[in-house]
Amino acid sequence: MSESAPVRRHSWAEPYKIKAVERIRRTTRAEREEALAQAGWNTFQLRSRDVFIDLLTDSGTNAMSAEQWAGLMLGDEAYAGSENFFHLKQAVQDVYGYPFVVPTHQGRGAEHIISQVLIKPGDVIPGNMYFTTTRLHQELAGGRFIDVIVDEAHDPLDESPFKGNVDLVKLRRVFDEYGADRIPYVSLAVTVNMAGGQPVSVANVRAVRALCDEYGIKLYLDKTRIAENAWFVRQREAGYQDAPVRQIVREICDLTDGAWFSGKKDALVNIGGYLALRDPQVFEDARNLCVVYEGLDTYGGLAGRDMEAMSIGIRESVDEDHLQARVGQVEYLGHALRDGGVPVVLPIGGHAVFLDAARFLPQVPQEQFPAQRLAGEIYLEAGVRSMERGIVSAGRNAETGEHNRPRLELVRLTLPRRVYTQAHMDVVAEAVLAVWDRRAAVRGLAMSFEPKHLRFFQARFTPLA
Ligand code: P61
């Protein structure tokens, strides 16, 4: 398909063929019951060998291309000045246009450093919906996150095309209340993970930039899934139908002061991340902290080969045939579930299908963790692993200690890139539909162990019935 050909639904096929395969194992219901009990009803605690189709995350679970595997052999494992670092820097400059790069072991390493560099105690950071690790690092640096996403983002049934957008009225209110002295930057994510993988329009980024300029406030970008965001812009935003994804990606980056990135998503690798910066002083401070927490600033916790694979993956990530197949597969699963009557977040997002557990299990109150239970039931049904994205993920208010109560109580079925086939999607849809059929009998959970930070990763639960 040429770059400018019209995009028709279901007219795509994966732009690759499979060269190596990895065996996956079907299990019995009895084995899964045992495994889930051992895991304390937390899908993060399952062993992967007990999972048939793993839709826990699209993070680090991607299949690399032959070029990326070949790139591993070009690893220059020098402690200082690895050639692969310069390839990475060149890829970031070419595709995103930021002059300075600080590599990190993954996205949260970059979030840690940028938070420590920019935030001082008492600051507030407005952003388009929290992300777990992003907000935690902002809080650990002494800041407080304030949500300024549009209201539609909290409504699973609202089919607005850009549910990741910032509400400019809310943002101005925060600017007026706290002022530039207490707002180090606006934290803008494209796409918005916790809202369902929803995109932000270029017009909205432009408007946020203008408001930031009016108040003298910086704009930093979580561009972890920017290629998927750009794909949606091309599909949905007036004036961008014929714009290459690469151009849209660049246009968004050009509006920002810097970015952090988890290479484990868009960039099609299994590990890696970085900060991309424009301000020379922020760069100096960040590369200095890099040597404290990550490693020398020409490797940042990565092997040379990892940086090589990431630099190749960055260039592959903006390929339109790849994006069409990637987002198309997510949509295929989403529409299969929607058409079967299962409540899902609409529109279907870029990296995952999100089940609306509040409507799936209306008999289970939020404090009995309906999404956590639903993720467990889907695993029991067919060995399909998903993730809770509701009250457990939202954690507790850092000041009051109360549960945060998000309006979205979701289960995320996340698709690794280039890994599963359409037949896998059919099996997943059948499994969820089977749970949907027996939903009335499903009860909640009690939390039996709660760790201090990012509790959803390690918490344990017991079934109420
Ligand atoms: C994920 F359950 N995401 O979606 P790191 N920004 C954004 C991310 O999506 C992201 C990071 C920064 C993961 C892994 C994960 O609550 C969870 O490379 C938009 O994972 O450090 C990661 O990048 C952090 C799963 C993270 C979670 C936090 O599955």
Short mmCIF file of C-alpha atoms in Angstrom, two decimals, residues 5 25 70 78-79 99 115 135 139 147 199-200 217 245 265-266 281-283 306 336 353-354 361 376 379 391 426 428:
data_model
loop_
_atom_site.label_atom_id
_atom_site.label_comp_id
_atom_site.label_asym_id
_atom_site.label_seq_id
_atom_site.Cartn_x
_atom_site.Cartn_y
_atom_site.Cartn_z
CA ALA A 5 -3.70 5.36 -0.38
CA ARG A 25 1.24 -23.77 26.40
CA ALA A 70 21.01 -8.20 13.28
CA ALA A 78 32.27 0.05 25.53
CA TYR A 79 31.71 1.58 28.94
CA PRO A 99 19.02 17.72 20.08
CA SER A 115 11.17 14.74 37.95
CA ARG A 135 2.80 10.37 39.00
CA GLU A 139 5.31 12.79 44.02
CA ASP A 147 -5.61 16.01 36.28
CA PRO A 199 -5.13 10.16 21.38
CA VAL A 200 -4.51 13.89 21.62
CA ILE A 217 5.44 27.40 31.73
CA VAL A 245 2.89 9.87 10.29
CA LYS A 265 6.31 0.25 23.46
CA ASP A 266 6.45 2.19 20.14
CA GLN A 281 21.01 23.23 31.35
CA VAL A 282 18.26 20.62 31.84
CA PHE A 283 20.39 18.28 29.73
CA ASP A 306 19.94 -2.58 23.35
CA ALA A 336 -15.46 -8.37 18.24
CA VAL A 353 -8.94 -2.96 24.48
CA PHE A 354 -10.27 -1.81 27.83
CA LEU A 361 -19.88 -6.59 37.03
CA GLY A 376 -8.72 -13.19 37.28
CA TYR A 379 -7.40 -15.93 33.13
CA ILE A 391 -9.09 1.35 41.97
CA ASP A 426 -10.66 -14.79 18.24
CA VAL A 428 -9.43 -13.98 23.46
#
